[in-house]
């Protein structure tokens, strides 16, 4: 019997239905005469503005992982020629495509209609291969939007122009061609208005993570990401976050902690382990360890107050990715480390967990360097955990448990 | 007199150690873990107790550690082997500031302070390269045990490269070298240098400029101590029985916990 008690939020129980509805609407889009897009990277607002049903690469992967379908799709992809240690998000899609092409029976709720347009928002080289692979295997139409990471502030204005130009000269004409109608800039503005309201509420919820003990955790936020990202503009987004904020305010007033007692507060770097949130949660709860803040989940529109809903919505969107977005913070050498160090102070963090995904190197580079630098500056210990977001074979929970327990012991020893 | 026990249930071997209140080791035992961790833990503890002329009711506090630490109901507390190796190493070598522990299924490099507290640690990933299991497989492919392989490596006159990091591919490489006429001694030496390269990659940023001790059953092998010392350019401190250091740390922690009750 654990000495710790996890108090689950009522609001987060609603997210399953919201997400299921989204994926169901995608599955049935073609029978309803709707156009379908698949999208990687952050540009799904554009097909939404054309009233297309849109899939999002990472969102689908967490959905398939959460449904327990990931392993089968990964293995189907490997039988179709994919390498075992390549990006598992890419492989999930290749597995889905192979299952469709070869009529391999898999869960129906993870099979999506082929897109009328595949938008390869390129944040990493794998996303190019994902688009190329699906084009080659399924013959779907592909367009790319390259979203390169900046390395210094002075580059941002050039990158914004570069991305904006791709959207105006390539993505929007492709969407107009597929949909047979002019691009709906007003609808894009409406989506941004809803996004702004949702993300401001989300930021107000983030403030509660600073309370000690915290009334909610990074895992709760992780399952609440969809309305502020790939379900942006959804009519359910604002009510969801209003309800969440009210529940957190109530918990704060009654001093109800997410985990009682809260023994240590940790930072989580990298992807969230979507298919294994429960397993991680069980290990961390046993240690009284609460994950509170992380680089990846924090990158989605961290400064929504800057969303310009009066001006050009394309410019406004691009600025949310660069000038006012997480993309810059996550990649600029001058910003990355100081941002994490600020969070360590703001959220009273006791230790670092660097989640090193075996199939996504983008987030892993420099993890030990980060731990060393933060330890020097902030005096807190850290640990690298190897695993994967959805691939069971890449997670060894005996090793993960030992590392997390050792982190808890280091934190305790430092607290004296 | 008060007595404390540490039980270290590793993937290959289970070690138990009894410590008295004056910090004197009065009994130890090492058994194969096998598939039944609980049984191995109890067997090792009973053997150590017999060795110390004690009964289980004489024990005041028991700490279990290692991958099977949660499987010992008799233990009062569980502590990770990282913390236990740190504490045990510091007890034997107070000047040590880094520990290299090569165990059956993982290898760890731990930075410690003057009190034997863990400052940081790194571990190998889920691959078996750089672990005791790697050495066992390699010795098996040369048709000898670890001790024989260690002795043989010293006779090597030439350096051959075992380049693969994967245990299975490295085994194929060894078989292929052997089939190609390479001397067993040269292959054995190449195996130790391969594991030393792997561990050095993990260790160098932690051990640099520090007194380093090596723990775990693999440290009983002269071959790996020689290869690692050479690669790290430092003389490794190795206890008389490096395999019981985790259990020693667990017993020391048991004493500290008991005194804080």
XYZ file of C-alpha atoms in Angstrom:
677
model
C 0.000 0.000 0.000
C 1.533 3.300 -1.073
C 1.874 6.092 1.458
C 0.997 8.512 -1.360
C -2.470 9.343 -2.645
C -3.112 10.532 -6.195
C -6.100 12.850 -6.500
C -7.354 12.692 -10.068
C -8.939 15.761 -11.636
C -12.556 15.466 -12.747
C -12.070 17.765 -15.751
C -9.373 15.717 -17.419
C -11.799 12.782 -17.549
C -13.685 14.778 -20.205
C -10.796 14.922 -22.633
C -11.240 11.353 -23.864
C -14.623 12.164 -25.398
C -13.377 15.392 -26.992
C -10.423 13.642 -28.583
C -12.462 10.580 -29.628
C -14.986 12.852 -31.324
C -12.214 14.518 -33.305
C -10.758 11.245 -34.579
C -14.222 9.830 -35.280
C -15.057 12.904 -37.371
C -11.876 12.301 -39.335
C -12.708 8.647 -39.913
C -16.136 9.576 -41.244
C -15.078 12.695 -43.166
C -15.048 11.104 -46.591
C -18.541 9.633 -46.234
C -19.704 13.152 -45.307
C -18.116 14.588 -48.435
C -15.449 16.462 -46.457
C -11.840 16.942 -47.497
C -9.100 15.474 -45.334
C -5.592 16.704 -44.549
C -2.804 15.011 -42.620
C -0.347 17.347 -41.041
C 2.960 17.322 -39.221
C 4.396 20.413 -37.557
C 2.289 23.315 -36.371
C 0.369 24.384 -39.531
C -2.917 22.488 -39.158
C -4.747 25.782 -38.556
C -4.654 26.296 -42.339
C -6.611 23.174 -43.400
C -8.974 23.860 -40.471
C -9.585 27.312 -41.942
C -10.752 25.543 -45.107
C -13.163 23.385 -43.075
C -11.084 20.329 -43.819
C -10.847 17.544 -41.277
C -7.234 17.410 -40.228
C -5.045 14.805 -38.603
C -1.906 15.815 -36.671
C 1.097 13.484 -36.725
C 2.017 13.568 -33.014
C -1.641 13.784 -31.958
C -2.469 10.648 -33.929
C 0.540 8.889 -32.442
C -0.485 9.660 -28.870
C -4.068 8.649 -29.749
C -2.973 5.310 -31.268
C -0.595 4.779 -28.330
C -3.364 5.539 -25.857
C -5.655 3.058 -27.634
C -3.023 0.319 -27.316
C -2.714 0.021 -31.091
C 0.801 1.380 -31.476
C 2.728 -1.853 -31.140
C 0.811 -3.622 -33.877
C 1.150 -0.674 -36.274
C 4.881 -0.394 -35.568
C 5.370 -4.069 -36.300
C 3.333 -3.854 -39.494
C 5.573 -0.956 -40.599
C 8.693 -2.982 -39.838
C 7.357 -5.943 -41.799
C 6.866 -3.461 -44.620
C 10.534 -2.435 -44.544
C 10.880 0.255 -41.880
C 13.879 0.104 -39.516
C 13.197 -0.748 -35.884
C 15.002 2.313 -34.507
C 13.586 4.948 -36.839
C 11.065 7.563 -35.648
C 8.124 5.731 -34.103
C 5.676 8.478 -35.138
C 6.763 8.051 -38.748
C 6.500 4.275 -38.414
C 3.003 4.417 -36.924
C 1.827 6.185 -40.066
C 3.698 3.854 -42.361
C 2.147 0.966 -40.411
C -1.323 2.427 -40.816
C -0.698 2.916 -44.554
C 0.622 -0.643 -44.909
C -2.347 -2.050 -42.978
C -4.714 -0.265 -45.379
C -2.783 -1.284 -48.470
C -2.463 -4.923 -47.472
C -5.841 -5.233 -45.741
C -4.212 -6.256 -42.466
C -6.852 -6.273 -39.724
C -6.134 -3.662 -37.029
C -8.379 -1.690 -34.683
C -10.794 0.286 -36.853
C -10.530 3.418 -34.726
C -6.863 3.913 -35.645
C -7.398 3.697 -39.406
C -7.884 7.115 -40.979
C -8.982 8.004 -44.514
C -6.138 8.803 -46.870
C -5.628 12.546 -47.077
C -6.484 14.765 -50.023
C -3.403 16.701 -48.994
C -0.513 15.725 -46.769
C 1.149 18.782 -45.249
C 4.677 18.065 -44.183
C 5.419 20.754 -41.618
C 9.089 19.978 -41.324
C 10.557 20.405 -37.861
C 13.005 17.535 -38.344
C 14.395 15.474 -41.256
C 12.170 12.503 -40.362
C 9.113 14.538 -41.255
C 10.383 14.794 -44.838
C 10.814 11.031 -44.965
C 7.353 10.576 -43.499
C 5.849 12.615 -46.340
C 8.033 10.971 -48.963
C 7.184 7.488 -47.659
C 3.441 8.085 -47.644
C 3.616 9.632 -51.116
C 5.531 6.642 -52.445
C 3.398 4.009 -50.749
C -0.027 5.649 -51.009
C 0.324 8.190 -53.803
C -1.103 11.025 -51.699
C -0.524 14.648 -52.664
C 2.169 16.284 -50.533
C 3.159 19.862 -49.811
C 5.899 20.950 -47.423
C 6.332 23.817 -45.001
C 9.853 23.999 -43.700
C 9.998 25.363 -40.121
C 13.716 25.597 -39.318
C 14.962 26.295 -35.807
C 16.660 29.662 -35.311
C 19.950 29.968 -33.470
C 19.903 33.652 -32.660
C 17.305 36.365 -32.296
C 18.468 38.244 -35.384
C 17.537 35.234 -37.559
C 13.930 35.157 -36.444
C 12.658 37.838 -38.817
C 14.164 36.013 -41.802
C 12.710 32.682 -40.714
C 9.305 34.281 -40.209
C 9.424 35.677 -43.751
C 10.566 32.272 -45.045
C 7.703 30.389 -43.388
C 5.147 33.067 -44.229
C 6.156 32.947 -47.887
C 5.833 29.161 -48.019
C 2.355 29.403 -46.501
C 1.213 32.109 -48.926
C 2.862 30.814 -52.089
C 2.681 27.067 -51.610
C 0.406 25.844 -48.800
C -2.565 28.169 -49.327
C -2.655 27.657 -53.154
C -2.493 23.880 -52.575
C -5.379 24.051 -50.089
C -7.388 26.226 -52.510
C -6.727 23.753 -55.298
C -7.741 20.716 -53.222
C -10.854 22.386 -51.802
C -11.831 24.246 -54.966
C -12.472 27.509 -53.131
C -10.531 30.590 -51.995
C -8.679 30.426 -48.699
C -10.850 31.524 -45.770
C -8.776 34.154 -43.953
C -11.749 35.108 -41.747
C -12.042 31.539 -40.487
C -8.301 31.520 -39.729
C -8.809 34.670 -37.663
C -11.718 33.032 -35.814
C -9.491 30.049 -35.024
C -6.821 32.397 -33.683
C -9.384 34.189 -31.513
C -10.452 30.885 -29.954
C -6.843 29.773 -29.627
C -5.960 33.023 -27.873
C -8.788 32.665 -25.376
C -7.992 28.984 -24.754
C -4.258 29.484 -24.337
C -4.708 32.446 -21.990
C -6.914 30.231 -19.817
C -4.312 27.483 -20.108
C -1.626 29.889 -18.907
C -3.788 30.788 -15.924
C -3.974 27.058 -15.182
C -0.168 26.830 -15.461
C 0.077 29.326 -12.595
C -1.458 26.720 -10.288
C 1.505 24.431 -11.005
C 3.608 26.925 -9.066
C 1.677 26.226 -5.869
C 3.360 23.987 -3.361
C 1.872 21.414 -3.219
C 0.563 21.633 -6.746
C -3.101 20.878 -7.427
C -2.252 19.315 -10.807
C 0.660 17.810 -12.680
C 2.410 17.913 -16.020
C 0.653 14.641 -16.859
C -2.728 16.348 -16.342
C -1.579 19.129 -18.626
C -0.252 16.574 -21.109
C -3.677 15.011 -21.514
C -5.154 18.518 -21.801
C -2.892 19.667 -24.638
C -5.150 18.820 -27.573
C -7.609 21.759 -27.190
C -4.726 24.194 -27.196
C -2.927 22.576 -30.095
C -4.255 20.206 -32.710
C -7.874 20.857 -31.756
C -7.278 24.613 -31.976
C -10.392 26.593 -32.707
C -12.619 23.787 -31.462
C -15.804 25.040 -29.729
C -15.037 22.680 -26.836
C -11.627 24.216 -26.114
C -12.656 27.256 -24.067
C -15.314 25.450 -21.976
C -12.785 22.693 -21.218
C -10.157 25.098 -19.926
C -12.739 27.181 -18.051
C -13.839 24.045 -16.242
C -10.241 23.010 -15.577
C -9.373 26.440 -14.205
C -12.413 26.404 -11.904
C -11.495 22.957 -10.581
C -7.916 24.067 -9.948
C -9.086 27.215 -8.166
C -11.326 25.067 -5.988
C -8.479 22.678 -5.213
C -6.158 25.571 -4.422
C -8.719 27.072 -2.034
C -9.206 23.726 -0.301
C -5.453 22.981 -0.432
C -5.988 19.709 -2.278
C -2.762 18.473 -3.836
C -2.512 16.322 -6.955
C -0.314 13.953 -4.976
C -0.433 13.773 -1.216
C 2.077 14.217 0.267
C 4.105 15.975 -2.443
C 7.660 14.935 -1.687
C 9.565 16.259 -4.683
C 8.868 18.397 -7.764
C 10.525 17.520 -11.044
C 11.089 18.994 -14.479
C 10.462 16.683 -17.480
C 12.426 17.299 -20.661
C 11.482 15.971 -24.079
C 8.437 14.146 -25.354
C 5.798 12.923 -22.990
C 5.639 9.108 -22.982
C 2.067 9.098 -24.293
C 1.426 5.370 -24.224
C 3.036 4.965 -20.801
C 1.800 7.947 -18.790
C 0.047 5.571 -16.394
C 3.127 3.410 -15.868
C 5.347 6.418 -15.240
C 2.718 7.910 -12.989
C 2.565 4.766 -10.851
C 6.351 4.760 -10.371
C 6.536 8.476 -9.640
C 3.562 8.445 -7.261
C 5.222 5.697 -5.249
C 8.162 8.085 -4.805
C 6.037 11.133 -4.004
C 7.449 12.722 -7.162
C 5.356 15.224 -9.131
C 6.248 16.252 -12.717
C 5.361 19.916 -13.192
C 6.965 21.606 -16.143
C 8.695 20.598 -19.369
C 10.183 22.023 -22.537
C 8.067 20.101 -25.062
C 4.574 20.612 -23.610
C 5.441 24.246 -22.898
C 6.160 25.078 -26.508
C 2.564 25.424 -27.680
C 1.711 29.122 -27.797
C 3.332 30.112 -24.494
C 2.525 33.808 -24.997
C -1.069 33.826 -26.274
C -1.596 37.428 -25.169
C 0.547 38.383 -28.169
C -1.782 36.687 -30.701
C -2.882 39.498 -33.005
C -6.514 38.881 -33.926
C -6.924 42.222 -35.728
C -4.168 42.048 -38.312
C -3.100 39.558 -40.969
C -3.796 36.078 -39.515
C -0.967 34.446 -41.471
C 1.590 36.844 -40.000
C 0.020 36.475 -36.579
C 0.240 32.666 -36.773
C 3.853 32.665 -37.910
C 4.817 35.007 -35.085
C 3.361 32.506 -32.622
C 5.782 29.924 -33.934
C 8.818 32.203 -33.879
C 8.865 35.639 -32.171
C 6.355 34.650 -29.508
C 6.589 30.881 -29.661
C 8.313 27.886 -28.215
C 10.179 27.022 -31.398
C 12.693 29.798 -30.764
C 13.072 29.079 -27.066
C 13.538 25.372 -27.623
C 16.335 25.736 -30.075
C 18.232 28.955 -29.540
C 21.462 28.308 -27.673
C 21.205 31.622 -25.863
C 17.657 30.989 -24.644
C 17.257 27.278 -24.068
C 19.180 26.814 -20.834
C 18.120 30.108 -19.194
C 14.477 29.279 -19.903
C 14.786 25.935 -18.085
C 16.671 27.596 -15.233
C 13.895 30.160 -14.837
C 11.326 27.381 -14.667
C 13.356 25.612 -11.995
C 13.060 28.734 -9.851
C 9.466 29.605 -10.775
C 8.132 26.093 -10.160
C 10.392 25.201 -7.196
C 11.894 22.226 -9.015
C 13.963 19.687 -7.052
C 15.243 17.499 -9.886
C 15.415 16.975 -13.632
C 14.204 14.068 -15.712
C 15.550 14.121 -19.247
C 13.408 11.733 -21.283
C 15.597 10.449 -24.058
C 13.400 8.968 -26.752
C 15.073 6.092 -28.541
C 13.337 6.976 -31.772
C 13.504 10.802 -31.740
C 16.961 12.270 -31.467
C 15.784 15.856 -31.941
C 14.992 16.292 -28.271
C 17.766 14.171 -26.812
C 20.943 15.911 -27.787
C 22.856 17.392 -24.897
C 20.788 15.905 -22.100
C 23.806 15.141 -19.908
C 25.248 18.563 -20.698
C 22.026 20.175 -19.555
C 22.045 18.220 -16.302
C 25.651 19.254 -15.608
C 25.019 22.925 -16.409
C 21.829 23.115 -14.369
C 23.405 21.290 -11.468
C 26.247 23.825 -11.437
C 23.870 26.767 -11.568
C 20.845 25.567 -9.613
C 22.311 22.772 -7.469
C 19.694 20.161 -8.335
C 20.349 16.636 -9.623
C 19.090 15.118 -12.838
C 18.770 11.808 -14.578
C 18.434 10.603 -18.162
C 15.593 8.140 -18.748
C 15.659 6.203 -21.989
C 12.447 5.096 -23.583
C 9.998 5.933 -26.311
C 6.698 7.757 -26.594
C 4.782 4.750 -27.935
C 7.116 1.799 -28.587
C 6.923 -0.689 -25.705
C 10.108 -2.421 -26.817
C 12.145 0.718 -26.169
C 11.061 1.061 -22.522
C 12.636 -1.068 -19.804
C 10.614 -0.235 -16.724
C 12.944 -2.076 -14.328
C 15.731 0.280 -15.426
C 13.446 3.305 -15.494
C 12.281 2.584 -11.948
C 15.853 2.281 -10.683
C 16.820 5.591 -12.267
C 13.794 7.410 -10.905
C 14.304 5.956 -7.436
C 17.962 6.992 -7.547
C 16.869 10.506 -8.515
C 14.468 10.549 -5.556
C 17.295 9.414 -3.273
C 19.612 12.128 -4.603
C 16.930 14.775 -4.081
C 16.283 13.553 -0.543
C 20.005 13.467 0.277
C 20.420 17.054 -0.923
C 17.470 18.251 1.071
C 19.250 16.715 4.068
C 25.346 -5.711 20.027
C 23.274 -4.403 17.095
C 23.401 -6.084 13.696
C 22.450 -4.850 10.247
C 22.057 -6.641 6.933
C 22.320 -5.586 3.332
C 20.941 -7.785 0.549
C 21.884 -6.920 -3.033
C 19.787 -8.871 -5.535
C 21.417 -8.422 -8.923
C 20.424 -9.941 -12.229
C 23.166 -12.576 -12.013
C 24.132 -12.843 -8.333
C 22.613 -12.107 -4.948
C 24.958 -10.810 -2.290
C 24.308 -10.486 1.422
C 26.401 -8.892 4.147
C 26.049 -8.584 7.936
C 27.528 -5.590 9.711
C 27.754 -5.046 13.463
C 27.272 -1.727 15.227
C 31.047 -1.118 15.138
C 30.970 -1.270 11.334
C 32.743 -4.625 11.269
C 31.726 -7.010 8.489
C 30.969 -10.291 10.250
C 29.384 -12.331 7.486
C 28.959 -12.328 3.717
C 27.573 -14.609 1.060
C 27.191 -14.633 -2.715
C 24.656 -16.852 -4.518
C 23.380 -17.080 -8.087
C 20.117 -15.143 -8.367
C 18.413 -17.573 -10.706
C 14.778 -16.959 -11.528
C 13.451 -16.759 -7.949
C 14.755 -13.502 -6.494
C 12.971 -13.878 -3.190
C 14.392 -17.337 -2.639
C 17.861 -16.170 -3.626
C 17.638 -13.203 -1.250
C 16.575 -15.370 1.672
C 19.190 -18.004 0.853
C 21.967 -15.414 0.653
C 20.864 -13.767 3.895
C 20.697 -17.108 5.723
C 24.168 -18.024 4.463
C 25.586 -14.683 5.628
C 23.871 -15.099 9.008
C 25.320 -18.584 9.363
C 28.694 -17.163 8.483
C 28.256 -14.580 11.249
C 26.860 -17.113 13.745
C 23.643 -15.160 13.987
C 19.952 -15.775 13.473
C 17.552 -13.524 11.584
C 15.972 -12.362 14.857
C 19.355 -10.856 15.796
C 19.096 -8.384 12.931
C 17.977 -4.883 13.815
C 17.436 -3.520 10.330
C 17.637 -4.882 6.778
C 17.980 -2.909 3.549
C 17.567 -4.583 0.173
C 19.008 -3.230 -3.060
C 19.588 -4.277 -6.673
C 17.038 -5.070 -9.374
C 15.244 -7.560 -7.135
C 15.104 -5.219 -4.120
C 11.321 -5.097 -4.075
C 11.084 -8.892 -3.867
C 12.423 -9.267 -0.313
C 9.552 -9.038 2.191
C 11.906 -9.386 5.141
C 13.683 -6.107 4.246
C 12.707 -3.045 6.263
C 13.535 -0.725 3.396
C 14.621 -0.701 -0.236
C 17.343 1.558 -1.607
C 18.707 1.652 -5.160
C 22.039 0.042 -5.888
C 23.316 3.435 -7.057
C 23.071 4.879 -3.553
C 24.317 1.614 -1.978
C 27.418 1.314 -4.176
C 28.219 4.948 -3.425
C 27.965 4.413 0.312
C 29.849 1.105 0.319
C 32.641 2.456 -1.881
C 33.152 5.498 0.293
C 33.383 3.274 3.380
C 36.187 1.178 1.867
C 37.928 4.003 -0.022
C 37.124 7.341 1.669
C 39.282 9.126 -0.915
C 37.167 7.840 -3.846
C 35.030 10.424 -5.610
C 33.757 8.241 -8.438
C 32.507 4.661 -8.678
C 32.349 2.445 -11.732
C 30.007 -0.473 -11.141
C 29.759 -3.012 -13.911
C 26.925 -5.326 -13.070
C 25.279 -8.220 -14.824
C 22.840 -6.175 -16.872
C 23.998 -2.589 -16.620
C 26.978 -0.408 -15.926
C 26.897 2.725 -13.824
C 29.276 5.559 -13.208
C 28.560 7.461 -10.003
C 30.066 10.696 -8.735
C 30.159 10.820 -4.928
C 31.112 13.331 -2.263
C 33.278 12.807 0.812
C 30.318 11.338 2.693
C 29.571 8.770 0.024
C 26.493 10.608 -1.183
C 25.534 10.431 -4.842
C 26.118 13.707 -6.686
C 25.270 12.363 -10.109
C 25.223 9.138 -12.049
C 24.996 7.840 -15.593
C 24.026 4.368 -16.708
C 24.344 2.446 -19.936
C 21.238 2.333 -22.062
C 19.149 -0.772 -22.566
C 21.874 -2.399 -24.640
C 23.969 -5.112 -22.943
C 27.244 -3.718 -24.324
C 29.553 -2.814 -21.448
C 27.974 -5.169 -18.913
C 28.832 -8.399 -17.158
C 26.473 -10.227 -19.487
C 28.548 -9.009 -22.456
C 31.697 -10.483 -20.893
C 29.952 -13.767 -20.092
C 28.755 -14.143 -23.682
C 32.210 -13.304 -25.034
C 33.900 -15.789 -22.675
C 31.365 -18.388 -23.773
C 32.190 -17.787 -27.417
C 35.874 -18.431 -26.575
C 34.793 -21.576 -24.689
C 36.247 -20.490 -21.342
C 35.164 -18.873 -18.095
C 35.726 -15.239 -17.106
C 38.803 -15.982 -15.016
C 40.455 -17.911 -17.836
C 39.637 -15.144 -20.310
C 41.112 -12.552 -17.968
C 44.370 -14.496 -17.595
C 44.573 -15.154 -21.309
C 44.149 -11.470 -22.209
C 47.394 -10.668 -20.379
C 49.315 -12.900 -22.806
C 48.202 -10.921 -25.853
C 51.038 -9.507 -27.940
C 48.875 -7.842 -30.565
C 45.806 -5.623 -30.449
C 42.738 -6.748 -32.358
C 39.649 -4.624 -32.620
C 36.178 -5.807 -31.536
C 34.205 -2.958 -33.010
C 30.570 -3.954 -32.613
C 28.674 -2.507 -29.653
C 25.966 -5.151 -29.925
C 26.591 -8.269 -27.813
C 25.249 -10.622 -30.461
C 27.161 -8.971 -33.327
C 30.319 -8.803 -31.188
C 29.968 -12.535 -30.577
C 29.781 -13.077 -34.366
C 32.860 -10.882 -34.722
C 34.735 -12.975 -32.144
C 33.774 -16.233 -33.863
C 34.817 -14.802 -37.216
C 38.209 -13.647 -35.832
C 38.760 -17.044 -34.279
C 37.825 -18.785 -37.527
C 40.265 -16.477 -39.336
C 43.142 -17.711 -37.182
C 43.443 -14.862 -34.660
C 44.877 -16.042 -31.339
C 42.417 -16.390 -28.455
C 44.637 -14.195 -26.264
C 44.430 -11.350 -28.759
C 40.665 -11.731 -29.025
C 40.324 -11.767 -25.218
C 42.378 -8.601 -24.965
C 40.258 -7.011 -27.698
C 37.092 -7.889 -25.765
C 38.342 -6.124 -22.627
C 39.405 -3.090 -24.601
C 35.973 -2.972 -26.271
C 34.194 -2.949 -22.929
C 36.691 -0.376 -21.594
C 35.950 1.910 -24.558
C 32.247 1.592 -23.952
C 32.488 2.322 -20.221
C 34.971 5.159 -20.770
C 32.484 6.856 -23.082
C 30.020 6.780 -20.224
C 32.518 7.563 -17.473
C 35.068 10.055 -18.669
C 33.178 13.262 -17.881
C 32.493 12.029 -14.341
C 35.774 10.337 -13.402
C 38.183 12.848 -14.877
C 40.746 13.933 -12.257
C 39.146 11.867 -9.477
C 40.075 8.823 -7.443
C 37.989 6.064 -8.957
C 36.916 2.779 -7.441
C 35.447 -0.126 -9.365
C 32.753 -2.317 -7.831
C 30.577 -5.245 -8.870
C 31.412 -8.794 -9.800
C 33.076 -7.785 -13.054
C 35.745 -5.906 -11.057
C 37.039 -9.300 -9.915
C 38.339 -9.720 -13.428
C 41.903 -8.446 -13.774
C 41.357 -8.075 -17.503
C 38.711 -5.392 -17.261
C 40.475 -3.530 -14.429
C 43.645 -3.493 -16.515
C 41.866 -2.350 -19.689
C 39.824 0.327 -17.919
C 42.786 1.678 -15.931
C 44.717 1.995 -19.165
C 41.894 3.666 -21.048
C 41.028 6.059 -18.200
C 44.712 6.683 -17.487
C 44.187 6.174 -13.773
C 44.752 3.332 -11.354
C 41.405 1.970 -10.249
C 40.861 1.243 -6.551
C 39.404 -2.247 -6.180
C 38.256 -3.738 -2.865
C 39.236 -7.265 -1.826
C 35.742 -8.356 -2.754
C 34.257 -5.708 -5.042
C 31.134 -7.804 -5.546
C 29.782 -7.184 -2.028
C 30.133 -3.376 -2.063
C 26.441 -2.852 -2.907
C 25.386 -5.104 -0.012
C 27.882 -3.320 2.245
C 26.357 0.029 1.309
C 22.902 -1.378 1.999
C 24.020 -2.586 5.464
C 25.589 0.813 6.231
C 22.358 2.518 5.196
C 20.418 0.022 7.341
C 22.514 1.097 10.329
C 21.962 4.798 9.580
C 18.221 4.269 9.136
C 17.992 2.292 12.370
C 19.851 5.010 14.273
C 17.424 7.619 12.911
C 14.322 5.670 13.940
